[in-house]
Short mmCIF file of C-alpha atoms and ligand atoms in Angstrom, two decimals:
data_model
loop_
_atom_site.label_atom_id
_atom_site.label_comp_id
_atom_site.label_asym_id
_atom_site.label_seq_id
_atom_site.Cartn_x
_atom_site.Cartn_y
_atom_site.Cartn_z
CA MET E 29 -22.10 5.47 4.65
CA SER E 30 -19.15 5.58 6.95
CA SER E 31 -16.20 7.68 5.96
CA THR E 32 -13.73 7.25 8.76
CA SER E 33 -10.71 5.06 8.34
CA THR E 34 -9.56 5.76 11.86
CA ALA E 35 -12.04 3.61 13.80
CA PHE E 36 -10.29 0.49 12.56
CA GLN E 37 -7.38 -0.81 14.64
CA LEU E 38 -4.48 -0.78 12.20
CA HIS E 39 -1.57 -3.19 12.35
CA SER E 40 1.19 -1.43 14.30
CA SER E 41 3.68 -1.73 11.44
CA VAL E 42 1.21 -0.02 9.08
CA THR E 43 0.78 2.84 11.53
CA SER E 44 4.52 3.25 11.83
CA PHE E 45 5.02 2.91 8.06
CA VAL E 46 2.81 5.91 7.35
CA SER E 47 4.11 7.97 10.26
CA THR E 48 7.46 8.95 8.71
CA THR E 49 8.35 10.31 5.27
CA ARG E 50 8.86 7.29 3.02
CA LYS E 51 12.12 7.24 1.10
CA MET E 52 12.95 5.77 -2.31
CA LEU E 53 14.90 2.60 -2.98
CA ILE E 54 18.08 3.04 -5.03
CA GLY E 55 20.63 0.26 -5.09
CA LYS E 56 20.17 -1.24 -1.65
CA ASP E 57 19.57 2.03 0.14
CA TRP E 58 16.53 4.02 1.16
CA VAL E 59 17.33 7.58 0.20
CA GLU E 60 15.75 11.00 -0.06
CA SER E 61 15.24 12.75 -3.37
CA VAL E 62 18.10 14.87 -4.71
CA SER E 63 15.82 17.93 -4.56
CA GLY E 64 14.83 17.17 -0.97
CA LYS E 65 11.18 17.55 -1.98
CA SER E 66 8.36 15.28 -0.88
CA PHE E 67 4.69 14.92 -1.82
CA PRO E 68 1.45 14.19 0.05
CA VAL E 69 -0.59 11.00 -0.24
CA TYR E 70 -4.25 11.23 0.76
CA ASP E 71 -6.75 8.84 2.34
CA PRO E 72 -9.49 8.73 -0.32
CA ALA E 73 -12.15 7.91 2.29
CA THR E 74 -11.60 11.24 4.04
CA GLY E 75 -9.50 13.38 1.73
CA GLU E 76 -7.08 13.81 4.63
CA LEU E 77 -3.31 13.42 4.57
CA LEU E 78 -2.28 9.79 4.92
CA ALA E 79 1.47 9.85 4.36
CA THR E 80 4.34 11.87 2.95
CA VAL E 81 6.65 10.40 0.35
CA THR E 82 9.96 11.62 -1.02
CA GLU E 83 9.46 13.04 -4.51
CA GLY E 84 11.58 11.47 -7.20
CA ASP E 85 12.49 13.56 -10.22
CA LYS E 86 14.77 13.34 -13.25
CA GLU E 87 17.93 13.34 -11.09
CA ASP E 88 16.63 10.48 -9.00
CA ILE E 89 15.63 8.51 -12.09
CA ASN E 90 19.19 8.99 -13.34
CA ARG E 91 20.57 7.59 -10.09
CA ALA E 92 18.17 4.67 -10.16
CA VAL E 93 18.90 3.81 -13.80
CA LYS E 94 22.62 3.90 -13.03
CA ALA E 95 22.11 1.43 -10.18
CA ALA E 96 19.97 -0.82 -12.37
CA ARG E 97 22.52 -0.63 -15.20
CA GLU E 98 25.40 -1.63 -12.92
CA ALA E 99 23.38 -4.48 -11.44
CA PHE E 100 22.51 -5.71 -14.92
CA ASP E 101 25.93 -5.32 -16.51
CA SER E 102 28.26 -6.45 -13.75
CA GLY E 103 26.47 -7.14 -10.47
CA PRO E 104 26.03 -10.55 -8.84
CA TRP E 105 22.58 -10.72 -10.44
CA SER E 106 24.15 -10.95 -13.90
CA LYS E 107 26.05 -14.11 -12.86
CA MET E 108 23.27 -15.74 -10.89
CA THR E 109 21.86 -19.05 -12.12
CA ALA E 110 18.26 -19.26 -13.23
CA SER E 111 17.54 -21.55 -10.30
CA GLU E 112 18.91 -19.00 -7.83
CA ARG E 113 16.78 -16.29 -9.42
CA GLY E 114 13.71 -18.50 -9.17
CA ARG E 115 14.41 -19.20 -5.51
CA LEU E 116 14.71 -15.49 -4.71
CA ILE E 117 11.36 -14.76 -6.37
CA TRP E 118 9.79 -17.66 -4.48
CA ARG E 119 11.22 -16.33 -1.21
CA LEU E 120 9.73 -12.93 -1.99
CA ALA E 121 6.35 -14.59 -2.55
CA ASP E 122 6.62 -16.31 0.85
CA LEU E 123 7.50 -13.03 2.57
CA LEU E 124 4.61 -11.23 0.88
CA GLU E 125 2.22 -13.99 1.91
CA LYS E 126 3.47 -13.80 5.50
CA HIS E 127 2.75 -10.06 5.53
CA THR E 128 -0.64 -10.29 3.79
CA GLU E 129 -2.50 -8.39 6.49
CA GLU E 130 -0.14 -5.39 6.52
CA PHE E 131 -0.18 -5.14 2.73
CA ALA E 132 -3.96 -5.47 2.61
CA GLN E 133 -4.45 -2.75 5.22
CA LEU E 134 -1.99 -0.38 3.59
CA GLU E 135 -3.56 -0.98 0.17
CA SER E 136 -7.04 -0.35 1.51
CA LEU E 137 -5.92 2.87 3.22
CA ASP E 138 -4.04 4.19 0.22
CA ASN E 139 -6.35 3.15 -2.63
CA GLY E 140 -9.70 3.02 -0.80
CA LYS E 141 -10.63 -0.53 -1.77
CA PRO E 142 -12.40 -2.71 0.80
CA LEU E 143 -9.94 -4.45 3.12
CA ALA E 144 -11.66 -7.79 2.52
CA VAL E 145 -11.02 -7.45 -1.22
CA ALA E 146 -7.36 -6.54 -0.73
CA ARG E 147 -6.97 -9.57 1.58
CA ALA E 148 -8.79 -11.98 -0.73
CA ALA E 149 -7.71 -10.74 -4.15
CA ASP E 150 -4.92 -8.17 -4.44
CA VAL E 151 -2.37 -9.76 -2.10
CA PRO E 152 -3.02 -13.47 -2.90
CA LEU E 153 -2.95 -12.74 -6.65
CA ALA E 154 0.37 -10.97 -6.19
CA VAL E 155 1.80 -13.90 -4.21
CA ASP E 156 0.56 -16.34 -6.83
CA LEU E 157 2.06 -14.36 -9.67
CA PHE E 158 5.49 -14.31 -8.04
CA ARG E 159 5.30 -18.10 -7.55
CA TYR E 160 4.19 -18.64 -11.14
CA MET E 161 7.04 -16.50 -12.45
CA ALA E 162 9.56 -18.10 -10.05
CA GLY E 163 8.83 -21.38 -11.81
CA TRP E 164 9.52 -19.84 -15.21
CA ALA E 165 13.03 -18.64 -14.32
CA THR E 166 14.49 -22.07 -15.14
CA LYS E 167 12.37 -22.54 -18.26
CA ILE E 168 13.35 -19.61 -20.43
CA GLU E 169 14.59 -21.68 -23.34
CA GLY E 170 15.75 -21.20 -26.90
CA THR E 171 15.61 -23.71 -29.73
CA THR E 172 18.02 -25.53 -32.02
CA ILE E 173 17.35 -24.77 -35.65
CA PRO E 174 18.30 -26.84 -38.71
CA ILE E 175 19.70 -24.29 -41.15
CA SER E 176 20.52 -24.97 -44.82
CA VAL E 177 22.36 -21.85 -46.12
CA PRO E 178 22.10 -22.41 -49.92
CA TYR E 179 25.13 -20.25 -50.76
CA THR E 180 27.62 -22.39 -48.72
CA PRO E 181 27.04 -25.81 -50.25
CA GLY E 182 28.47 -28.69 -48.23
CA ALA E 183 29.02 -26.65 -45.07
CA GLU E 184 27.57 -27.87 -41.78
CA TYR E 185 26.29 -25.64 -38.99
CA LEU E 186 24.91 -25.85 -35.52
CA ALA E 187 22.45 -23.03 -34.95
CA TYR E 188 20.49 -22.25 -31.85
CA THR E 189 18.65 -19.39 -30.18
CA LYS E 190 18.93 -18.09 -26.65
CA ARG E 191 16.48 -15.89 -24.83
CA GLU E 192 18.39 -13.22 -22.96
CA PRO E 193 17.03 -10.55 -20.61
CA VAL E 194 16.17 -7.32 -22.41
CA GLY E 195 18.18 -5.31 -19.85
CA VAL E 196 17.20 -2.37 -17.68
CA VAL E 197 13.43 -1.98 -17.60
CA GLY E 198 11.48 1.10 -16.58
CA GLN E 199 8.07 0.20 -15.18
CA ILE E 200 5.37 2.82 -14.70
CA ILE E 201 2.20 1.68 -12.97
CA PRO E 202 -1.23 3.06 -12.01
CA TRP E 203 -3.19 3.35 -8.80
CA ASN E 204 -6.13 0.95 -9.28
CA PHE E 205 -4.28 -2.17 -8.07
CA PRO E 206 -1.08 -0.61 -6.75
CA LEU E 207 0.60 -3.73 -5.35
CA LEU E 208 -0.70 -6.13 -7.97
CA MET E 209 0.35 -3.93 -10.88
CA ALA E 210 3.85 -3.68 -9.39
CA VAL E 211 3.99 -7.46 -9.11
CA TRP E 212 2.61 -8.12 -12.62
CA LYS E 213 5.48 -6.00 -13.86
CA LEU E 214 8.26 -7.17 -11.53
CA GLY E 215 7.51 -10.91 -11.85
CA PRO E 216 8.45 -11.46 -15.51
CA ALA E 217 11.32 -8.93 -15.32
CA LEU E 218 12.94 -10.79 -12.42
CA ALA E 219 12.24 -14.25 -13.85
CA THR E 220 14.06 -13.35 -17.07
CA GLY E 221 17.01 -11.65 -15.31
CA CYS E 222 16.27 -8.00 -16.09
CA THR E 223 16.80 -5.17 -13.62
CA VAL E 224 14.12 -2.62 -12.85
CA VAL E 225 13.34 0.98 -12.05
CA LEU E 226 9.74 1.01 -10.85
CA LYS E 227 7.71 4.21 -10.64
CA PRO E 228 4.48 3.74 -8.68
CA ALA E 229 1.51 6.07 -9.19
CA GLU E 230 1.72 9.29 -7.19
CA GLN E 231 -1.76 8.60 -5.73
CA THR E 232 -0.77 5.21 -4.30
CA PRO E 233 2.98 4.65 -3.81
CA LEU E 234 2.85 2.96 -0.40
CA THR E 235 2.56 -0.78 -1.01
CA ALA E 236 5.24 -0.72 -3.71
CA LEU E 237 7.58 0.91 -1.19
CA LEU E 238 6.69 -1.66 1.46
CA LEU E 239 7.35 -4.38 -1.13
CA GLY E 240 10.80 -2.83 -1.61
CA GLU E 241 11.61 -3.72 2.00
CA LEU E 242 10.72 -7.35 1.33
CA ILE E 243 12.77 -7.36 -1.89
CA LEU E 244 15.84 -6.45 0.17
CA GLU E 245 14.91 -8.93 2.90
CA ALA E 246 14.52 -11.71 0.33
CA GLY E 247 18.12 -11.11 -0.70
CA PHE E 248 17.91 -9.58 -4.17
CA PRO E 249 21.27 -7.96 -4.93
CA ALA E 250 21.62 -4.18 -4.85
CA GLY E 251 20.19 -2.38 -7.86
CA VAL E 252 18.07 -5.24 -9.21
CA VAL E 253 14.91 -3.40 -8.16
CA ASN E 254 14.89 0.36 -7.64
CA ILE E 255 11.70 2.15 -6.65
CA VAL E 256 11.28 5.86 -7.36
CA PRO E 257 7.97 7.43 -6.31
CA GLY E 258 7.07 10.69 -8.00
CA TYR E 259 4.80 12.37 -10.52
CA GLY E 260 4.23 11.16 -14.05
CA GLU E 261 5.17 14.36 -15.84
CA THR E 262 8.57 14.45 -14.09
CA ALA E 263 9.81 11.08 -12.81
CA GLY E 264 7.67 9.01 -15.21
CA ALA E 265 8.59 11.04 -18.27
CA ALA E 266 12.30 10.93 -17.36
CA LEU E 267 12.16 7.16 -17.06
CA ALA E 268 10.34 6.69 -20.38
CA ALA E 269 12.87 8.90 -22.18
CA HIS E 270 16.06 7.65 -20.47
CA PRO E 271 18.69 6.59 -23.02
CA ASP E 272 20.09 3.85 -20.77
CA VAL E 273 16.74 2.09 -20.29
CA ASP E 274 16.20 -0.85 -22.67
CA LYS E 275 12.47 -1.28 -22.25
CA VAL E 276 9.58 0.60 -20.73
CA ALA E 277 6.46 -1.18 -19.52
CA PHE E 278 3.50 1.05 -18.78
CA THR E 279 -0.01 0.63 -17.45
CA GLY E 280 -2.35 3.61 -17.39
CA SER E 281 -4.29 5.92 -19.66
CA THR E 282 -4.19 5.61 -23.43
CA GLU E 283 -3.30 9.30 -23.56
CA VAL E 284 -0.12 8.80 -21.52
CA GLY E 285 0.58 5.53 -23.37
CA LYS E 286 0.99 7.58 -26.54
CA LEU E 287 3.40 9.94 -24.74
CA ILE E 288 5.42 6.92 -23.60
CA VAL E 289 5.75 5.75 -27.19
CA GLN E 290 7.05 9.17 -28.23
CA ALA E 291 9.47 9.36 -25.30
CA ALA E 292 10.74 5.85 -26.08
CA ALA E 293 11.55 6.79 -29.67
CA GLY E 294 14.79 8.56 -28.65
CA ASN E 295 16.72 5.31 -28.11
CA LEU E 296 14.04 3.01 -29.60
CA LYS E 297 13.65 1.21 -26.31
CA LYS E 298 11.14 -1.64 -26.38
CA VAL E 299 7.66 -0.68 -25.23
CA THR E 300 4.77 -2.64 -23.76
CA LEU E 301 1.54 -0.90 -22.88
CA GLU E 302 -1.56 -1.91 -20.97
CA LEU E 303 -4.04 0.90 -21.51
CA GLY E 304 -7.70 1.76 -21.26
CA GLY E 305 -10.81 -0.15 -22.17
CA LYS E 306 -14.52 0.19 -22.82
CA SER E 307 -15.41 -3.45 -22.67
CA PRO E 308 -18.76 -4.76 -23.94
CA ASN E 309 -20.67 -7.23 -21.80
CA ILE E 310 -23.27 -9.04 -23.89
CA VAL E 311 -26.28 -10.88 -22.43
CA LEU E 312 -28.03 -13.17 -24.94
CA ASN E 313 -31.69 -14.11 -24.63
CA ASP E 314 -30.80 -17.70 -23.70
CA ALA E 315 -28.54 -16.67 -20.79
CA ASP E 316 -29.03 -17.75 -17.20
CA VAL E 317 -30.40 -14.31 -16.38
CA GLU E 318 -29.71 -14.41 -12.64
CA LEU E 319 -26.09 -15.36 -13.30
CA ALA E 320 -25.81 -12.66 -15.96
CA ILE E 321 -27.21 -10.00 -13.61
CA GLN E 322 -24.71 -10.87 -10.87
CA GLY E 323 -21.97 -11.04 -13.48
CA ALA E 324 -22.85 -7.72 -15.10
CA ALA E 325 -22.88 -5.99 -11.71
CA ASN E 326 -19.53 -7.51 -10.74
CA ALA E 327 -18.11 -6.61 -14.17
CA ILE E 328 -18.62 -2.89 -13.58
CA PHE E 329 -18.70 -2.47 -9.80
CA PHE E 330 -15.65 -4.57 -8.87
CA ASN E 331 -12.91 -2.20 -7.67
CA HIS E 332 -15.45 0.65 -8.07
CA GLY E 333 -15.20 0.33 -11.85
CA GLN E 334 -11.55 1.37 -11.67
CA CYS E 335 -10.53 -1.60 -13.80
CA CYS E 336 -9.14 -1.30 -17.28
CA ALA E 337 -11.19 -4.42 -18.13
CA ALA E 338 -14.43 -3.18 -16.51
CA GLY E 339 -17.56 -4.33 -18.32
CA SER E 340 -18.72 -0.77 -18.84
CA ARG E 341 -21.01 -1.26 -21.84
CA LEU E 342 -23.85 -3.64 -21.06
CA TYR E 343 -25.79 -4.94 -24.08
CA ALA E 344 -28.76 -7.16 -23.27
CA HIS E 345 -31.09 -8.89 -25.70
CA GLN E 346 -34.43 -7.06 -25.83
CA ASN E 347 -36.28 -10.09 -24.37
CA VAL E 348 -34.22 -9.93 -21.18
CA TYR E 349 -33.17 -6.27 -21.19
CA ASP E 350 -35.70 -4.96 -18.63
CA LYS E 351 -35.03 -7.82 -16.25
CA VAL E 352 -31.26 -7.42 -16.52
CA VAL E 353 -31.33 -3.65 -16.02
CA GLU E 354 -33.71 -3.96 -13.08
CA GLY E 355 -31.54 -6.70 -11.55
CA VAL E 356 -28.31 -4.74 -11.87
CA ALA E 357 -30.05 -1.60 -10.53
CA THR E 358 -31.29 -3.54 -7.49
CA ILE E 359 -27.75 -4.73 -6.77
CA ALA E 360 -26.37 -1.21 -7.33
CA ASP E 361 -28.84 0.29 -4.86
CA LYS E 362 -27.92 -2.27 -2.19
CA ILE E 363 -24.13 -1.98 -2.44
CA ARG E 364 -22.79 -0.62 0.84
CA VAL E 365 -20.44 2.22 -0.03
CA GLY E 366 -17.99 3.36 2.63
CA ALA E 367 -14.41 3.54 3.82
CA GLY E 368 -12.26 0.60 2.76
CA LEU E 369 -11.35 -0.27 6.33
CA ASP E 370 -14.98 -0.44 7.49
CA PRO E 371 -15.80 -4.19 7.59
CA SER E 372 -19.32 -3.62 6.23
CA THR E 373 -18.06 -1.80 3.14
CA GLU E 374 -18.63 -3.41 -0.26
CA MET E 375 -17.47 -0.49 -2.36
CA GLY E 376 -14.94 2.14 -1.34
CA PRO E 377 -14.24 5.67 -2.53
CA LEU E 378 -12.65 6.51 -5.87
CA VAL E 379 -8.92 6.97 -5.58
CA SER E 380 -8.64 10.75 -5.81
CA GLU E 381 -10.48 14.04 -6.05
CA GLU E 382 -9.43 14.21 -9.70
CA GLN E 383 -11.09 10.87 -10.43
CA LEU E 384 -14.19 11.91 -8.49
CA ARG E 385 -14.50 15.02 -10.64
CA ARG E 386 -13.85 13.06 -13.79
CA VAL E 387 -16.41 10.34 -13.10
CA CYS E 388 -19.09 12.82 -11.97
CA GLY E 389 -18.34 14.85 -15.10
CA TYR E 390 -19.10 11.80 -17.24
CA ILE E 391 -22.35 11.14 -15.40
CA GLU E 392 -23.41 14.75 -16.02
CA SER E 393 -22.38 14.51 -19.66
CA GLY E 394 -24.51 11.39 -20.07
CA LYS E 395 -27.52 13.04 -18.47
CA GLY E 396 -26.99 16.10 -20.65
CA ASP E 397 -27.07 13.86 -23.72
CA GLY E 398 -30.39 12.37 -22.62
CA ALA E 399 -29.30 9.32 -20.60
CA LYS E 400 -31.33 8.31 -17.56
CA ALA E 401 -29.74 7.13 -14.29
CA VAL E 402 -31.88 4.19 -13.14
CA ALA E 403 -29.50 3.68 -10.21
CA GLY E 404 -27.06 6.12 -8.61
CA GLY E 405 -26.13 9.00 -10.87
CA GLU E 406 -24.36 11.21 -8.35
CA ARG E 407 -21.69 11.65 -5.75
CA LEU E 408 -22.35 10.14 -2.32
CA GLY E 409 -21.86 12.44 0.66
CA ASP E 410 -19.57 15.44 0.67
CA LYS E 411 -16.47 14.02 2.34
CA GLY E 412 -14.19 11.50 0.67
CA TYR E 413 -14.40 10.55 -2.99
CA PHE E 414 -17.53 8.38 -3.06
CA VAL E 415 -19.76 7.87 -6.09
CA LYS E 416 -23.01 5.90 -6.11
CA PRO E 417 -23.03 2.76 -8.28
CA THR E 418 -24.67 4.02 -11.46
CA ILE E 419 -26.56 2.60 -14.44
CA LEU E 420 -27.31 4.80 -17.41
CA THR E 421 -30.08 3.78 -19.80
CA ASP E 422 -31.54 5.56 -22.83
CA VAL E 423 -28.03 5.90 -24.19
CA LYS E 424 -26.91 5.96 -27.81
CA GLN E 425 -23.78 4.34 -29.17
CA ASN E 426 -22.21 7.68 -30.15
CA MET E 427 -22.56 9.30 -26.72
CA LYS E 428 -19.38 10.14 -24.81
CA VAL E 429 -20.44 7.88 -21.93
CA VAL E 430 -20.62 4.93 -24.35
CA GLN E 431 -17.39 5.70 -26.19
CA GLU E 432 -14.98 6.96 -23.53
CA GLU E 433 -13.47 5.18 -20.56
CA ILE E 434 -15.13 6.49 -17.37
CA PHE E 435 -13.09 4.40 -14.90
CA GLY E 436 -15.73 4.53 -12.20
CA PRO E 437 -18.82 2.57 -11.10
CA VAL E 438 -20.85 3.66 -14.13
CA VAL E 439 -22.29 1.27 -16.71
CA THR E 440 -24.33 2.10 -19.80
CA ALA E 441 -27.09 -0.32 -20.82
CA MET E 442 -28.53 -0.82 -24.30
CA PRO E 443 -30.92 -3.44 -25.75
CA PHE E 444 -30.29 -5.32 -29.00
CA LYS E 445 -32.40 -7.50 -31.32
CA ASP E 446 -30.08 -10.14 -32.69
CA VAL E 447 -26.57 -11.45 -32.30
CA GLU E 448 -25.36 -10.44 -35.76
CA GLU E 449 -26.37 -6.88 -35.02
CA ILE E 450 -24.53 -6.70 -31.71
CA ILE E 451 -21.04 -7.83 -32.78
CA PRO E 452 -20.18 -4.69 -34.80
CA VAL E 453 -21.67 -2.54 -32.03
CA ALA E 454 -19.56 -4.32 -29.40
CA ASN E 455 -16.49 -3.74 -31.58
CA ASP E 456 -17.40 -0.10 -32.18
CA THR E 457 -14.74 1.33 -29.86
CA VAL E 458 -11.12 2.41 -30.12
CA TYR E 459 -10.36 -0.05 -27.33
CA GLY E 460 -10.07 -3.83 -27.33
CA LEU E 461 -9.17 -5.05 -23.88
CA ALA E 462 -11.93 -7.41 -22.80
CA ALA E 463 -15.47 -8.55 -23.44
CA GLY E 464 -18.11 -10.69 -21.75
CA ILE E 465 -20.75 -13.03 -23.14
CA TRP E 466 -23.61 -14.57 -21.18
CA THR E 467 -25.42 -17.47 -22.87
CA SER E 468 -26.32 -21.14 -22.40
CA ASP E 469 -25.37 -21.86 -26.01
CA LEU E 470 -21.61 -22.44 -25.89
CA SER E 471 -21.36 -23.01 -29.60
CA LYS E 472 -22.77 -19.55 -30.19
CA ALA E 473 -20.47 -18.17 -27.49
CA HIS E 474 -17.35 -19.51 -29.22
CA LYS E 475 -18.46 -18.00 -32.51
CA ILE E 476 -19.11 -14.59 -30.97
CA ALA E 477 -15.81 -14.78 -29.05
CA SER E 478 -13.88 -15.23 -32.28
CA HIS E 479 -15.46 -12.09 -33.74
CA LEU E 480 -14.80 -9.82 -30.78
CA ARG E 481 -11.68 -7.68 -31.18
CA ALA E 482 -10.54 -8.00 -27.58
CA GLY E 483 -7.56 -9.48 -25.75
CA THR E 484 -9.73 -11.37 -23.26
CA VAL E 485 -13.22 -12.79 -23.69
CA TRP E 486 -15.02 -14.07 -20.62
CA ILE E 487 -17.95 -16.43 -21.16
CA ASN E 488 -20.43 -16.81 -18.30
CA CYS E 489 -17.91 -15.16 -15.99
CA TYR E 490 -16.13 -11.81 -15.75
CA ASN E 491 -12.99 -10.37 -14.15
CA ILE E 492 -11.33 -13.78 -13.92
CA PHE E 493 -7.57 -13.26 -13.74
CA ASP E 494 -4.81 -15.79 -13.31
CA ALA E 495 -1.03 -15.56 -13.38
CA ALA E 496 -0.97 -18.17 -16.16
CA LEU E 497 -3.50 -16.43 -18.42
CA PRO E 498 -2.16 -13.67 -20.70
CA PHE E 499 -3.88 -10.30 -20.39
CA GLY E 500 -3.64 -7.29 -22.69
CA GLY E 501 -5.28 -5.36 -25.43
CA TYR E 502 -6.14 -5.15 -29.09
CA LYS E 503 -6.31 -1.76 -30.78
CA GLN E 504 -5.70 1.23 -28.50
CA SER E 505 -5.83 -0.93 -25.37
CA GLY E 506 -2.16 -1.62 -25.68
CA TRP E 507 0.88 -3.44 -26.95
CA GLY E 508 1.90 -6.85 -25.69
CA ARG E 509 0.60 -9.04 -22.89
CA GLU E 510 1.05 -9.30 -19.16
CA MET E 511 1.11 -12.57 -17.22
CA GLY E 512 1.42 -16.04 -18.66
CA ARG E 513 4.23 -17.23 -20.86
CA ASP E 514 3.56 -14.40 -23.32
CA ALA E 515 4.71 -11.77 -20.82
CA LEU E 516 8.14 -13.40 -20.58
CA ASP E 517 8.82 -13.13 -24.30
CA LEU E 518 8.45 -9.38 -23.98
CA TYR E 519 11.21 -9.22 -21.35
CA THR E 520 13.69 -11.11 -23.50
CA GLU E 521 15.69 -10.63 -26.66
CA VAL E 522 16.27 -13.57 -28.97
CA LYS E 523 19.91 -14.20 -29.83
CA SER E 524 20.71 -16.48 -32.78
CA VAL E 525 24.04 -18.28 -32.47
CA CYS E 526 25.44 -19.94 -35.56
CA ILE E 527 28.53 -22.21 -35.54
CA ARG E 528 30.24 -23.64 -38.57
CA LEU E 529 31.19 -27.19 -37.73
P1 NAI B 13 -2.12 8.19 -16.01
O1 NAI B 13 -1.98 7.41 -17.26
O2 NAI B 13 -1.78 9.63 -16.04
O3 NAI B 13 -1.21 7.52 -14.86
C1 NAI B 13 -0.68 6.22 -14.86
C2 NAI B 13 0.80 6.25 -14.52
O4 NAI B 13 1.49 7.00 -15.51
C3 NAI B 13 1.13 6.95 -13.19
O5 NAI B 13 2.22 6.30 -12.59
C4 NAI B 13 1.56 8.34 -13.63
O6 NAI B 13 2.41 8.98 -12.72
C5 NAI B 13 2.27 8.02 -14.92
N1 NAI B 13 2.37 9.15 -15.87
C6 NAI B 13 1.50 10.17 -16.05
N2 NAI B 13 1.95 11.01 -17.02
C7 NAI B 13 3.12 10.50 -17.45
C8 NAI B 13 4.07 10.90 -18.44
N3 NAI B 13 3.89 12.00 -19.16
N4 NAI B 13 5.16 10.11 -18.65
C9 NAI B 13 5.35 8.99 -17.94
N5 NAI B 13 4.50 8.57 -16.98
C10 NAI B 13 3.40 9.31 -16.74
O7 NAI B 13 -3.58 7.99 -15.48
P2 NAI B 13 -4.41 8.94 -14.47
O8 NAI B 13 -4.22 10.36 -14.86
O9 NAI B 13 -4.07 8.56 -13.10
O10 NAI B 13 -5.89 8.47 -14.77
C11 NAI B 13 -6.58 9.00 -15.90
C12 NAI B 13 -7.38 7.96 -16.60
O11 NAI B 13 -6.52 6.96 -17.12
C13 NAI B 13 -8.36 7.18 -15.75
O12 NAI B 13 -9.56 7.87 -15.59
C14 NAI B 13 -8.53 5.94 -16.56
O13 NAI B 13 -9.45 6.17 -17.60
C15 NAI B 13 -7.17 5.71 -17.15
N6 NAI B 13 -6.39 4.72 -16.38
C16 NAI B 13 -6.29 3.45 -16.86
C17 NAI B 13 -5.63 2.50 -16.12
C18 NAI B 13 -5.50 1.10 -16.60
O14 NAI B 13 -5.37 0.21 -15.80
N7 NAI B 13 -5.46 0.85 -17.88
C19 NAI B 13 -5.07 2.79 -14.80
C20 NAI B 13 -5.18 4.17 -14.42
C21 NAI B 13 -5.83 5.07 -15.19
MG1 MG B 14 -2.71 11.48 -15.68
#
C-alpha cells in the first residue's frame, strides 16, 4: 500500500487552488464567511491537512438565499429564454470537459478515489449530465386540456398548463461523488430556470467550489448559483429551514433526510431526498457465474462501497454460492488499495476518520454476531483511512451488518434455495434504492424485477448510471428521482391557465 499523495505531480492550478483559503460564492463574488471562520479539509490518504475553506453559517446562508431570491425574482435569469439557458448549461459542460484533469485530480485528492476513476467516470458523467439537461431547457412543456365544466353549460374555454420553475432551491450534497452530486442537482435546477444555494459536504467541498469558477466563466448571471461550504448542523440546517427557499434537494443519510423533512415543514417547501440503501444482489443458479462474480465485486467495491446503491447484500443460489463467494474473495484480496493519486491504486481510502471508525465498527459488530470475514475484515495500515475489501459470510438476515447501511467495502453473503424464497428476503429492508439480478433466464429476471421494491434494478450488470435514466428510492431510500425527465418535474410547478372564450 502506498499512502502518499505527494509523489504525484499535481496540475499547477490544483496546487494553487488548495494553497489559499477557499471562499464562498454569493451573487457573483467570492467572499469570506460573516463570522470570519474557516474549516480544515483533510487528505484521506494521509489524514493531513489538504486545504482550508471559509465556513458558511446561518448568516451566510441568509446572504446566499437573498442573492438567489433576487436572481430568481428580478434578475436577468428570470427573463432569459429557454434556449439561452440551455446554451449556458452547454457552455458549462464544455468548460468542465476542458478542465477534466484538474477536476479529476482535485476530486481524487479530496475524496480519496482513484484518479483514473475520477477521470473516466466522475467528470465525464458530470459533463454528460449537463449536456443532457441543456437539451431539456427548451423542452419543458405543458399541455392543452379539453375542459367541460358541467355547471357553465354552453361556455367555451381554452385551458392549458405551464411548467414553471419551483423557485429558489437549496441543495445539500454528500462527499462520495462530490462533483457529480453537485451536477446531478444543478443540472435540472438550471434547465428549468430555478436559482440555487448549494451546500457541499464539509469533507469534500473543493470541486464544487472549483465548479463555481466555471459557472461564472460560462456567464451565468449573478445569484443563479451560490455555493456555501460549511457543516450540516449549521449551514445545512439553516438552508433546509429557510423560509425563502422553495425547495430543498438532499442527498445523504436517511437520518439527516428525516431532519430535512422536519426543517422543511416550517414553510412547507418542496422536498426531494436521495438517501441510503442496502441493496440486494441476487445470483441465480443459471447465471454466467464468472460475470456474476465480477459484477458482485464491482457492485460493492466500486467507490470503496461508498455508494448509496452499493450491492451490499449478496444472495447466491446454493449451487453456485461457494464458487461466487470464493470468486469475490479472490478479487477482494487482489484489489490494490492505496492513495487515489497513485497510478497503481484500484481502491482508495474511505473519505474520513469518522467513516473509517464507522465501517470498522460494523465489521466488528458482524464478527461479534458470528459472521466470518473470508476476505479483509480489518483496517489496512495505520495512516490514512484505508479498509481492506471485506466479505462476511455466516451472516443472518437480522444481523446489523445485513440490515444497516455500512457505506464501505463490506459485503455480506448468504445462500438461498429457490427464487420464491429470496424475493421477500431481498425486500426485507427499510431501504429500496437498487437491486441486482444475475441470470441467463431473462423471463425470470423480468418477473423478479417486478417484485423487487427498489428504484433501480440492474440485470446482468450493476452500477450503470446515465443522465437519461431516473435514479432514486422506494421506501426509506428517498422521495423523488434524480436524472432523466423525472428529475425535471420535481423542479417545476404546474400552473393551470383557464380562459373563457
Ligand atoms: P450526512 O447525511 O450527515 O451528510 C450529507 C450532507 O448533509 C452533508 O452535506 C452534511 O453537511 C449535510 N447535513 C448533515 N446534517 C445536516 C442537518 N442537520 N441539516 C442539513 N444538512 C445536514 O452523512 P454523513 O454523516 O457524512 O455520513 C453518514 C452516513 O450517511 C454514511 O455512513 C452513509 O451510510 C450515509 N450516506 C449516504 C449517502 C448517499 O449517497 N445516500 C451519502 C453520504 C452518506
Ligand atoms: Mg452526518
